[in-house]
């Protein structure tokens, strides 16, 4: 038998099967069920408070919804595509269960403000969840930084050897990025934390309701000020997708580097066998597929951000069915970043750093040349002049195939009389590292302090609730 539609009153024909399957969203928005029920309970509580339903009816609604929640949790609830979406599935089940009282739940509410509410509740929880996952990855990076304190690697610009840095300094660079990601999520959270409930279809209601009360029950920091904006706004989805895109981009940069780092010519890291995969034809292969997939999935997340922007562009006020598509994009972007963050944290914990190889690499590329130029500055040579002198010295070293530190003092003197025998105290990777001074630099003392700072900060970050 065909399902009776909750909106079927004015219709004379059954919905075509093709339309039902084209327009349904319950196959993906079922994930909102907890938030939908939480919102409905708050709404019913407000309706009772405003005497739009009786206390008894409210109790029946709350009990019915709580039972439905348990049923869904237990996997025993049957989602029907003929009932379109999660909202109508739950409302119909409630009416089936408790009868007349259930028919009053939708008083002073539309699916338009209901879905806007559910998405805000979902995204709000997601920002917390994602923040927790970012902390886990940060902790792993800090731990590696602490365990390997003292290891020196070539720092790169243009992917060419530039100046030596501590491996810990490199790792902490990502910790800083991930911290910014957290603050971005928090900004998103603050902006979205307003209740759209009460906007109804678009214009509000003629009934005497108390949206502020519902907002308070749901932990919102106030109510959306304009009902048309409340049901039309999906800025928070775009903003969240942008936060996710930035996280994905950061993960992708690290992945790209580490893919290079496990290349046979570089070999800075060795990822545990448990986090690599092999080749179906080449028996010797051990590939960094996890990192490649994190890098690859980044494209998906960016794509979803673009989908959302395009989805909203040109949509007239207020609600339009197009908006149903927001979930497809936001859910997948969130799932993708969530799994990437989790697996990367595991992979970091299961990666070894090859200090000798890094140190060996530091021997190439004259990565102490800038230190030599700064040495000359300290001797009173203007920097631009010092730059030229050292450039000439490097050219000579390339010609005779030696490192800067291999040159005799007389050879140095031929380029600049300012160079004295203390020059050997600034040359070489270890000297370079030792001599860094500026704030935020890779100076070992500063890096050590920053490790301690992160350890303390991250140990006090509370574990987040995962309700998804
Ligand atoms: N499934 C819809 C969505 O996700 C819910 C709102 C439907 N509203 C409507 N007037 N058809 O956007």
Tab-separated table of C-alpha atoms and ligand atoms in Angstrom:
chain	number	residue	atom	x	y	z
A	1	UNK	CA	0.000	0.000	0.000
A	2	UNK	CA	1.188	3.501	-0.837
A	3	UNK	CA	2.307	5.664	2.085
A	4	UNK	CA	0.059	8.626	2.849
A	5	UNK	CA	2.085	11.819	2.619
A	6	UNK	CA	2.007	14.194	5.559
A	7	UNK	CA	1.516	16.965	2.983
A	8	UNK	CA	-0.926	14.981	0.827
A	9	UNK	CA	-4.143	16.989	1.515
A	10	UNK	CA	-4.225	19.032	-1.671
A	11	UNK	CA	-2.961	16.322	-3.985
A	12	UNK	CA	-5.202	14.262	-6.250
A	13	UNK	CA	-2.593	11.835	-7.521
A	14	UNK	CA	-0.028	9.545	-5.967
A	15	UNK	CA	3.542	10.743	-6.245
A	16	UNK	CA	5.324	9.068	-9.141
A	17	UNK	CA	7.807	6.444	-8.000
A	18	UNK	CA	10.556	8.209	-9.955
A	19	UNK	CA	9.807	11.451	-8.098
A	20	UNK	CA	9.857	9.701	-4.753
A	21	UNK	CA	13.283	8.263	-5.372
A	22	UNK	CA	14.598	11.466	-6.918
A	23	UNK	CA	13.459	13.738	-4.103
A	24	UNK	CA	14.070	11.575	-1.061
A	25	UNK	CA	16.880	12.466	1.302
A	26	UNK	CA	16.376	9.982	4.105
A	27	UNK	CA	19.031	7.730	2.574
A	28	UNK	CA	21.581	10.314	3.742
A	29	UNK	CA	19.853	12.669	6.184
A	30	UNK	CA	18.954	9.776	8.517
A	31	UNK	CA	22.228	10.758	10.191
A	32	UNK	CA	20.476	13.778	11.637
A	33	UNK	CA	18.099	11.674	13.704
A	34	UNK	CA	19.590	12.460	17.113
A	35	UNK	CA	19.513	16.178	16.429
A	36	UNK	CA	16.040	15.995	14.936
A	37	UNK	CA	14.726	14.288	18.046
A	38	UNK	CA	16.629	16.598	20.371
A	39	UNK	CA	15.126	19.574	18.512
A	40	UNK	CA	11.625	18.095	18.589
A	41	UNK	CA	11.799	17.464	22.320
A	42	UNK	CA	12.860	21.060	22.917
A	43	UNK	CA	10.126	22.281	20.565
A	44	UNK	CA	7.441	20.233	22.331
A	45	UNK	CA	8.655	21.509	25.697
A	46	UNK	CA	8.312	25.076	24.453
A	47	UNK	CA	4.843	24.363	22.994
A	48	UNK	CA	3.676	23.084	26.381
A	49	UNK	CA	5.160	26.070	28.161
A	50	UNK	CA	3.249	28.345	25.778
A	51	UNK	CA	0.086	26.293	26.331
A	52	UNK	CA	-0.118	25.327	22.674
A	53	UNK	CA	-0.141	21.690	23.784
A	54	UNK	CA	-0.923	20.206	27.209
A	55	UNK	CA	1.710	18.845	29.588
A	56	UNK	CA	0.245	15.395	28.992
A	57	UNK	CA	0.632	15.725	25.259
A	58	UNK	CA	4.178	16.955	25.704
A	59	UNK	CA	5.006	13.964	27.911
A	60	UNK	CA	3.569	11.583	25.334
A	61	UNK	CA	5.603	13.252	22.592
A	62	UNK	CA	8.832	13.140	24.613
A	63	UNK	CA	8.277	9.497	25.561
A	64	UNK	CA	7.410	8.546	21.978
A	65	UNK	CA	10.450	10.343	20.579
A	66	UNK	CA	12.749	8.779	23.169
A	67	UNK	CA	11.510	5.336	22.185
A	68	UNK	CA	12.040	6.097	18.515
A	69	UNK	CA	15.561	7.271	19.328
A	70	UNK	CA	16.299	3.956	21.038
A	71	UNK	CA	14.841	2.064	18.111
A	72	UNK	CA	17.040	3.903	15.633
A	73	UNK	CA	20.095	3.400	17.846
A	74	UNK	CA	19.352	-0.315	17.928
A	75	UNK	CA	19.026	-0.412	14.135
A	76	UNK	CA	15.384	-1.452	14.391
A	77	UNK	CA	13.778	1.597	12.852
A	78	UNK	CA	12.577	1.313	9.297
A	79	UNK	CA	13.387	4.424	7.283
A	80	UNK	CA	10.895	4.877	4.453
A	81	UNK	CA	11.903	6.710	1.306
A	82	UNK	CA	8.227	7.375	0.620
A	83	UNK	CA	8.343	9.648	3.672
A	84	UNK	CA	11.069	11.695	2.018
A	85	UNK	CA	13.318	12.720	4.820
A	86	UNK	CA	14.339	12.085	8.385
A	87	UNK	CA	11.902	14.713	9.679
A	88	UNK	CA	8.801	13.135	8.205
A	89	UNK	CA	9.974	9.634	9.003
A	90	UNK	CA	10.253	10.463	12.674
A	91	UNK	CA	7.057	12.510	12.818
A	92	UNK	CA	5.064	9.764	11.111
A	93	UNK	CA	6.491	7.119	13.422
A	94	UNK	CA	5.545	9.302	16.379
A	95	UNK	CA	1.968	9.702	15.186
A	96	UNK	CA	1.748	5.979	14.567
A	97	UNK	CA	2.992	5.378	18.084
A	98	UNK	CA	1.131	7.983	20.169
A	99	UNK	CA	-1.765	9.072	17.961
A	100	UNK	CA	-3.378	12.518	18.185
A	101	UNK	CA	-0.736	14.165	20.399
A	102	UNK	CA	1.872	13.349	17.761
A	103	UNK	CA	-0.068	15.403	15.217
A	104	UNK	CA	0.521	18.506	17.349
A	105	UNK	CA	4.322	18.363	17.311
A	106	UNK	CA	4.601	20.269	14.061
A	107	UNK	CA	2.653	23.227	15.484
A	108	UNK	CA	4.542	26.472	14.806
A	109	UNK	CA	7.265	24.641	12.957
A	110	UNK	CA	8.146	23.884	9.371
A	111	UNK	CA	10.647	21.444	7.990
A	112	UNK	CA	12.454	24.538	6.798
A	113	UNK	CA	13.401	25.729	10.254
A	114	UNK	CA	13.606	22.125	11.434
A	115	UNK	CA	16.246	21.127	8.908
A	116	UNK	CA	18.141	24.371	9.450
A	117	UNK	CA	18.159	23.538	13.152
A	118	UNK	CA	19.277	19.946	12.653
A	119	UNK	CA	22.131	21.026	10.423
A	120	UNK	CA	23.273	23.619	12.929
A	121	UNK	CA	23.164	21.101	15.763
A	122	UNK	CA	25.034	18.555	13.679
A	123	UNK	CA	27.676	21.022	12.532
A	124	UNK	CA	28.056	22.402	16.045
A	125	UNK	CA	28.845	18.931	17.367
A	126	UNK	CA	31.116	18.308	14.413
A	127	UNK	CA	33.264	21.331	15.174
A	128	UNK	CA	33.852	19.870	18.627
A	129	UNK	CA	34.592	16.425	17.290
A	130	UNK	CA	37.000	17.715	14.665
A	131	UNK	CA	38.770	19.854	17.256
A	132	UNK	CA	39.335	16.736	19.354
A	133	UNK	CA	40.791	14.865	16.392
A	134	UNK	CA	43.097	17.769	15.604
A	135	UNK	CA	44.381	17.632	19.177
A	136	UNK	CA	45.144	13.925	18.858
A	137	UNK	CA	47.246	14.538	15.760
A	138	UNK	CA	48.952	17.509	17.390
A	139	UNK	CA	49.883	15.355	20.365
A	140	UNK	CA	51.476	12.730	18.142
A	141	UNK	CA	53.504	15.369	16.319
A	142	UNK	CA	54.660	16.946	19.574
A	143	UNK	CA	55.587	13.530	20.937
A	144	UNK	CA	57.736	12.811	17.893
A	145	UNK	CA	59.273	16.254	18.219
A	146	UNK	CA	60.163	15.540	21.815
A	147	UNK	CA	61.436	12.003	21.203
A	148	UNK	CA	63.650	13.174	18.355
A	149	UNK	CA	64.770	16.450	19.840
A	150	UNK	CA	68.235	17.255	18.457
A	151	UNK	CA	67.847	15.614	15.051
A	152	UNK	CA	68.769	18.028	12.302
A	153	UNK	CA	67.315	18.031	8.803
A	154	UNK	CA	67.757	20.269	5.795
A	155	UNK	CA	65.005	22.873	5.680
A	156	UNK	CA	63.757	23.472	2.149
A	157	UNK	CA	62.554	26.345	0.050
A	158	UNK	CA	61.593	25.602	-3.549
A	159	UNK	CA	62.233	21.992	-2.457
A	160	UNK	CA	65.957	22.843	-2.557
A	161	UNK	CA	68.193	22.631	0.488
A	162	UNK	CA	67.972	25.994	2.222
A	163	UNK	CA	69.034	26.115	5.883
A	164	UNK	CA	69.307	23.418	8.537
A	165	UNK	CA	66.452	23.096	11.030
A	166	UNK	CA	65.625	20.815	13.912
A	167	UNK	CA	63.235	18.043	12.941
A	168	UNK	CA	61.225	19.057	16.017
A	169	UNK	CA	60.899	22.569	14.623
A	170	UNK	CA	59.554	21.173	11.379
A	171	UNK	CA	57.032	18.996	13.215
A	172	UNK	CA	55.898	21.874	15.392
A	173	UNK	CA	55.204	23.939	12.275
A	174	UNK	CA	52.324	21.550	11.607
A	175	UNK	CA	51.192	21.765	15.201
A	176	UNK	CA	50.819	25.530	14.732
A	177	UNK	CA	48.807	25.043	11.536
A	178	UNK	CA	46.496	22.570	13.218
A	179	UNK	CA	46.024	24.977	16.109
A	180	UNK	CA	44.856	27.642	13.669
A	181	UNK	CA	42.481	25.071	12.219
A	182	UNK	CA	41.026	24.661	15.688
A	183	UNK	CA	40.514	28.374	16.153
A	184	UNK	CA	38.875	28.541	12.731
A	185	UNK	CA	36.471	25.807	13.799
A	186	UNK	CA	35.765	27.720	16.969
A	187	UNK	CA	34.937	30.889	15.014
A	188	UNK	CA	32.602	28.851	12.838
A	189	UNK	CA	30.997	27.409	15.967
A	190	UNK	CA	30.422	30.836	17.500
A	191	UNK	CA	28.749	32.167	14.346
A	192	UNK	CA	26.498	29.152	13.829
A	193	UNK	CA	25.426	28.867	17.449
A	194	UNK	CA	22.068	30.616	16.975
A	195	UNK	CA	18.730	28.862	16.818
A	196	UNK	CA	16.713	29.133	13.592
A	197	UNK	CA	13.729	27.421	15.238
A	198	UNK	CA	10.660	29.638	15.293
A	199	UNK	CA	11.220	30.926	11.772
A	200	UNK	CA	8.782	28.232	10.625
A	201	UNK	CA	8.412	28.167	6.833
A	202	UNK	CA	9.928	31.634	6.307
A	203	UNK	CA	7.851	34.330	7.975
A	204	UNK	CA	7.408	33.170	11.539
A	205	UNK	CA	4.032	32.301	13.034
A	206	UNK	CA	0.818	33.896	14.225
A	207	UNK	CA	0.874	31.626	17.256
A	208	UNK	CA	2.300	32.784	20.556
A	209	UNK	CA	5.556	30.895	20.852
A	210	UNK	CA	8.822	31.362	22.734
A	211	UNK	CA	11.775	30.690	20.402
A	212	UNK	CA	14.197	32.019	22.973
A	213	UNK	CA	13.181	29.249	25.317
A	214	UNK	CA	13.781	26.569	22.655
A	215	UNK	CA	17.129	28.147	21.877
A	216	UNK	CA	18.101	28.031	25.525
A	217	UNK	CA	17.051	24.401	25.877
A	218	UNK	CA	19.252	23.516	22.921
A	219	UNK	CA	22.258	25.400	24.240
A	220	UNK	CA	22.209	28.130	21.594
A	221	UNK	CA	23.573	31.578	22.153
A	222	UNK	CA	20.360	33.270	21.045
A	223	UNK	CA	17.907	33.106	18.144
A	224	UNK	CA	18.360	34.072	14.489
A	225	UNK	CA	17.070	37.622	14.196
A	226	UNK	CA	15.379	37.297	10.822
A	227	UNK	CA	13.098	34.394	9.962
A	228	UNK	CA	13.837	34.551	6.227
A	229	UNK	CA	17.544	34.502	6.870
A	230	UNK	CA	17.123	31.706	9.421
A	231	UNK	CA	15.689	29.247	6.883
A	232	UNK	CA	17.853	30.366	3.958
A	233	UNK	CA	21.218	30.570	5.619
A	234	UNK	CA	23.720	27.843	4.912
A	235	UNK	CA	26.763	30.064	5.408
A	236	UNK	CA	27.724	27.876	8.323
A	237	UNK	CA	27.905	24.843	6.028
A	238	UNK	CA	30.167	26.733	3.661
A	239	UNK	CA	32.263	27.983	6.522
A	240	UNK	CA	32.558	24.528	8.002
A	241	UNK	CA	33.511	23.091	4.618
A	242	UNK	CA	36.153	25.792	4.329
A	243	UNK	CA	37.516	24.859	7.771
A	244	UNK	CA	37.602	21.238	6.630
A	245	UNK	CA	39.274	22.194	3.370
A	246	UNK	CA	42.020	24.029	5.201
A	247	UNK	CA	42.590	21.049	7.480
A	248	UNK	CA	42.663	18.729	4.453
A	249	UNK	CA	45.130	21.052	2.744
A	250	UNK	CA	47.434	20.960	5.767
A	251	UNK	CA	47.267	17.181	5.914
A	252	UNK	CA	47.951	17.006	2.213
A	253	UNK	CA	51.090	19.136	2.510
A	254	UNK	CA	52.488	16.901	5.210
A	255	UNK	CA	51.538	13.820	3.202
A	256	UNK	CA	53.286	15.109	0.120
A	257	UNK	CA	56.451	15.777	2.114
A	258	UNK	CA	56.449	12.401	3.752
A	259	UNK	CA	55.833	10.649	0.448
A	260	UNK	CA	59.006	12.330	-0.754
A	261	UNK	CA	60.707	11.461	2.509
A	262	UNK	CA	60.188	7.736	2.094
A	263	UNK	CA	61.477	7.809	-1.451
A	264	UNK	CA	64.662	5.737	-1.865
A	265	UNK	CA	66.784	8.797	-2.698
A	266	UNK	CA	65.691	10.644	0.432
A	267	UNK	CA	64.854	8.037	3.075
A	268	UNK	CA	64.285	10.480	5.923
A	269	UNK	CA	61.517	8.284	7.303
A	270	UNK	CA	60.518	4.686	7.540
A	271	UNK	CA	56.795	4.092	7.942
A	272	UNK	CA	55.810	0.908	9.733
A	273	UNK	CA	54.808	-1.965	7.437
A	274	UNK	CA	51.402	-1.887	9.099
A	275	UNK	CA	50.769	1.534	7.548
A	276	UNK	CA	51.987	0.827	4.014
A	277	UNK	CA	50.749	-1.372	1.209
A	278	UNK	CA	52.414	-3.382	-1.536
A	279	UNK	CA	52.294	-3.889	-5.264
A	280	UNK	CA	50.436	-6.674	-7.046
A	281	UNK	CA	53.302	-7.190	-9.473
A	282	UNK	CA	56.522	-5.835	-7.931
A	283	UNK	CA	57.321	-7.999	-4.921
A	284	UNK	CA	59.790	-5.555	-3.378
A	285	UNK	CA	57.430	-2.596	-3.206
A	286	UNK	CA	56.309	-0.869	-0.032
A	287	UNK	CA	54.179	2.133	-0.895
A	288	UNK	CA	52.964	5.091	1.187
A	289	UNK	CA	49.376	4.702	-0.037
A	290	UNK	CA	47.849	6.089	3.138
A	291	UNK	CA	49.630	9.386	2.617
A	292	UNK	CA	48.770	9.398	-1.067
A	293	UNK	CA	45.109	8.882	-0.262
A	294	UNK	CA	45.099	11.660	2.318
A	295	UNK	CA	46.579	13.886	-0.374
A	296	UNK	CA	44.059	12.606	-2.906
A	297	UNK	CA	41.006	12.907	-0.702
A	298	UNK	CA	41.833	16.558	-0.192
A	299	UNK	CA	40.473	17.139	-3.694
A	300	UNK	CA	37.142	15.719	-2.645
A	301	UNK	CA	36.887	18.077	0.290
A	302	UNK	CA	37.720	21.121	-1.845
A	303	UNK	CA	35.123	19.882	-4.339
A	304	UNK	CA	32.463	19.843	-1.648
A	305	UNK	CA	33.288	23.408	-0.663
A	306	UNK	CA	32.880	24.432	-4.279
A	307	UNK	CA	29.600	22.463	-4.521
A	308	UNK	CA	28.198	24.320	-1.540
A	309	UNK	CA	29.189	27.725	-2.851
A	310	UNK	CA	27.646	26.893	-6.208
A	311	UNK	CA	24.552	25.423	-4.560
A	312	UNK	CA	23.813	28.656	-2.719
A	313	UNK	CA	24.845	31.043	-5.455
A	314	UNK	CA	21.766	32.432	-7.140
A	315	UNK	CA	19.259	30.835	-4.751
A	316	UNK	CA	16.420	33.258	-4.163
A	317	UNK	CA	15.121	33.677	-0.614
A	318	UNK	CA	14.010	31.808	1.246
A	319	UNK	CA	13.990	27.998	1.385
A	320	UNK	CA	14.504	26.064	-1.836
A	321	UNK	CA	14.739	22.332	-2.190
A	322	UNK	CA	18.213	22.712	-3.667
A	323	UNK	CA	19.373	23.114	-0.094
A	324	UNK	CA	18.760	19.461	0.579
A	325	UNK	CA	21.982	18.838	-1.331
A	326	UNK	CA	24.011	20.617	1.350
A	327	UNK	CA	24.067	17.444	3.415
A	328	UNK	CA	25.663	15.345	0.694
A	329	UNK	CA	28.572	17.763	0.543
A	330	UNK	CA	29.005	18.524	4.219
A	331	UNK	CA	28.649	14.934	5.427
A	332	UNK	CA	31.178	13.569	2.983
A	333	UNK	CA	33.633	16.406	3.589
A	334	UNK	CA	33.404	15.771	7.332
A	335	UNK	CA	33.742	11.985	7.004
A	336	UNK	CA	36.726	12.359	4.726
A	337	UNK	CA	38.601	14.751	6.975
A	338	UNK	CA	37.710	12.740	10.051
A	339	UNK	CA	39.178	9.512	8.693
A	340	UNK	CA	42.203	11.317	7.288
A	341	UNK	CA	42.947	12.966	10.624
A	342	UNK	CA	42.574	9.731	12.554
A	343	UNK	CA	44.722	7.632	10.277
A	344	UNK	CA	47.396	10.280	9.996
A	345	UNK	CA	47.710	10.414	13.783
A	346	UNK	CA	48.250	6.645	13.775
A	347	UNK	CA	50.731	6.845	10.941
A	348	UNK	CA	52.760	9.555	12.660
A	349	UNK	CA	52.988	7.374	15.766
A	350	UNK	CA	54.194	4.517	13.582
A	351	UNK	CA	56.891	6.362	11.669
A	352	UNK	CA	60.593	6.353	12.435
A	353	UNK	CA	62.909	9.180	11.535
A	354	UNK	CA	66.295	8.434	10.072
A	355	UNK	CA	68.546	10.995	11.760
A	356	UNK	CA	71.718	9.857	10.017
A	357	UNK	CA	70.149	10.176	6.606
A	358	UNK	CA	68.887	13.662	7.404
A	359	UNK	CA	72.295	14.688	8.670
A	360	UNK	CA	73.918	13.216	5.574
A	361	UNK	CA	71.566	15.237	3.406
A	362	UNK	CA	72.612	18.380	5.254
A	363	UNK	CA	76.109	17.948	3.846
A	364	UNK	CA	74.831	18.864	0.393
A	365	UNK	CA	73.650	22.186	-0.853
A	366	UNK	CA	75.742	24.614	1.222
A	367	UNK	CA	73.009	24.999	3.791
A	368	UNK	CA	75.379	26.969	6.035
A	369	UNK	CA	75.869	29.698	3.414
A	370	UNK	CA	73.369	32.089	4.997
A	371	UNK	CA	75.115	31.645	8.341
A	372	UNK	CA	78.362	32.663	6.649
A	373	UNK	CA	76.731	35.774	5.177
A	374	UNK	CA	75.406	36.690	8.631
A	375	UNK	CA	78.898	36.123	10.039
A	376	UNK	CA	80.150	38.773	7.644
A	377	UNK	CA	77.355	41.108	8.709
A	378	UNK	CA	78.560	40.726	12.289
A	379	UNK	CA	82.014	41.732	11.028
A	380	UNK	CA	80.530	44.925	9.622
A	381	UNK	CA	80.006	43.951	5.986
A	382	UNK	CA	76.687	45.234	4.560
A	383	UNK	CA	74.354	42.294	3.974
A	384	UNK	CA	73.986	42.718	0.210
A	385	UNK	CA	77.790	42.745	-0.094
A	386	UNK	CA	78.103	39.735	2.229
A	387	UNK	CA	75.546	37.895	0.063
A	388	UNK	CA	77.686	38.477	-3.024
A	389	UNK	CA	80.914	37.418	-1.299
A	390	UNK	CA	79.384	34.165	-0.067
A	391	UNK	CA	77.856	33.557	-3.492
A	392	UNK	CA	81.350	33.788	-4.939
A	393	UNK	CA	82.703	31.440	-2.274
A	394	UNK	CA	79.953	28.913	-3.017
A	395	UNK	CA	80.810	29.101	-6.704
A	396	UNK	CA	84.424	28.292	-5.863
A	397	UNK	CA	83.370	25.346	-3.674
A	398	UNK	CA	81.245	23.979	-6.520
A	399	UNK	CA	84.275	24.256	-8.787
A	400	UNK	CA	86.648	22.431	-6.441
A	401	UNK	CA	83.887	20.176	-5.121
A	402	UNK	CA	84.119	20.827	-1.397
A	403	UNK	CA	81.981	22.091	1.449
A	404	UNK	CA	82.327	25.620	2.814
A	405	UNK	CA	83.989	24.340	5.975
A	406	UNK	CA	86.633	22.513	3.890
A	407	UNK	CA	88.081	25.769	2.549
A	408	UNK	CA	91.314	26.976	4.147
A	409	UNK	CA	91.348	30.363	5.886
A	410	UNK	CA	93.630	31.815	3.118
A	411	UNK	CA	91.061	30.821	0.517
A	412	UNK	CA	88.323	32.558	2.498
A	413	UNK	CA	90.547	35.621	2.863
A	414	UNK	CA	90.920	35.808	-0.894
A	415	UNK	CA	87.187	36.591	-0.983
A	416	UNK	CA	87.019	38.848	2.064
A	417	UNK	CA	89.569	40.124	4.502
A	418	UNK	CA	86.787	40.283	7.117
A	419	UNK	CA	86.844	36.502	7.419
A	420	UNK	CA	88.921	35.262	10.329
A	421	UNK	CA	89.563	31.905	11.879
A	422	UNK	CA	86.438	32.086	14.024
A	423	UNK	CA	84.562	31.496	10.752
A	424	UNK	CA	84.744	27.778	11.477
A	425	UNK	CA	82.529	28.376	14.518
A	426	UNK	CA	79.613	29.300	12.288
A	427	UNK	CA	80.120	26.762	9.514
A	428	UNK	CA	78.697	23.285	9.572
A	429	UNK	CA	75.181	22.193	10.358
A	430	UNK	CA	75.543	21.848	14.109
A	431	UNK	CA	77.062	25.314	14.459
A	432	UNK	CA	74.262	26.786	12.388
A	433	UNK	CA	71.617	25.240	14.624
A	434	UNK	CA	73.423	26.327	17.769
A	435	UNK	CA	73.706	29.923	16.589
A	436	UNK	CA	70.065	30.637	15.693
A	437	UNK	CA	68.687	33.341	17.926
A	438	UNK	CA	65.544	35.008	16.654
A	439	UNK	CA	62.115	34.492	18.165
A	440	UNK	CA	60.270	31.656	16.474
A	441	UNK	CA	63.486	30.308	14.973
A	442	UNK	CA	64.779	26.781	15.181
A	443	UNK	CA	67.113	27.711	18.089
A	444	UNK	CA	67.176	24.552	20.244
A	445	UNK	CA	66.307	26.400	23.459
A	446	UNK	CA	63.263	27.986	21.883
A	447	UNK	CA	62.104	24.761	20.269
A	448	UNK	CA	62.442	22.954	23.570
A	449	UNK	CA	60.291	25.606	25.254
A	450	UNK	CA	57.683	25.328	22.544
A	451	UNK	CA	57.544	21.543	22.945
A	452	UNK	CA	56.895	22.045	26.661
A	453	UNK	CA	54.266	24.672	25.839
A	454	UNK	CA	52.403	22.321	23.515
A	455	UNK	CA	52.653	19.393	25.881
A	456	UNK	CA	51.028	21.427	28.613
A	457	UNK	CA	48.412	23.015	26.395
A	458	UNK	CA	47.400	19.755	24.725
A	459	UNK	CA	47.260	17.759	27.937
A	460	UNK	CA	44.642	20.158	29.257
A	461	UNK	CA	42.520	20.055	26.112
A	462	UNK	CA	39.457	18.088	27.131
A	463	UNK	CA	38.492	15.012	25.172
A	464	UNK	CA	35.570	15.829	22.917
A	465	UNK	CA	32.270	14.068	22.824
A	466	UNK	CA	31.774	11.944	19.730
A	467	UNK	CA	28.070	11.716	19.099
A	468	UNK	CA	28.256	10.833	15.472
B	1	LIG	N1	14.738	17.296	3.226
B	1	LIG	C1	14.626	18.713	3.189
B	1	LIG	C2	16.039	19.339	3.180
B	1	LIG	O1	16.964	18.657	3.489
B	1	LIG	C3	13.887	19.208	4.376
B	1	LIG	C4	13.126	20.459	4.174
B	1	LIG	C5	12.028	20.256	3.209
B	1	LIG	N2	11.202	21.397	3.103
B	1	LIG	C6	10.339	21.567	2.122
B	1	LIG	N3	9.641	22.630	2.152
B	1	LIG	N4	10.220	20.671	1.176
B	1	LIG	O2	16.225	20.474	2.861
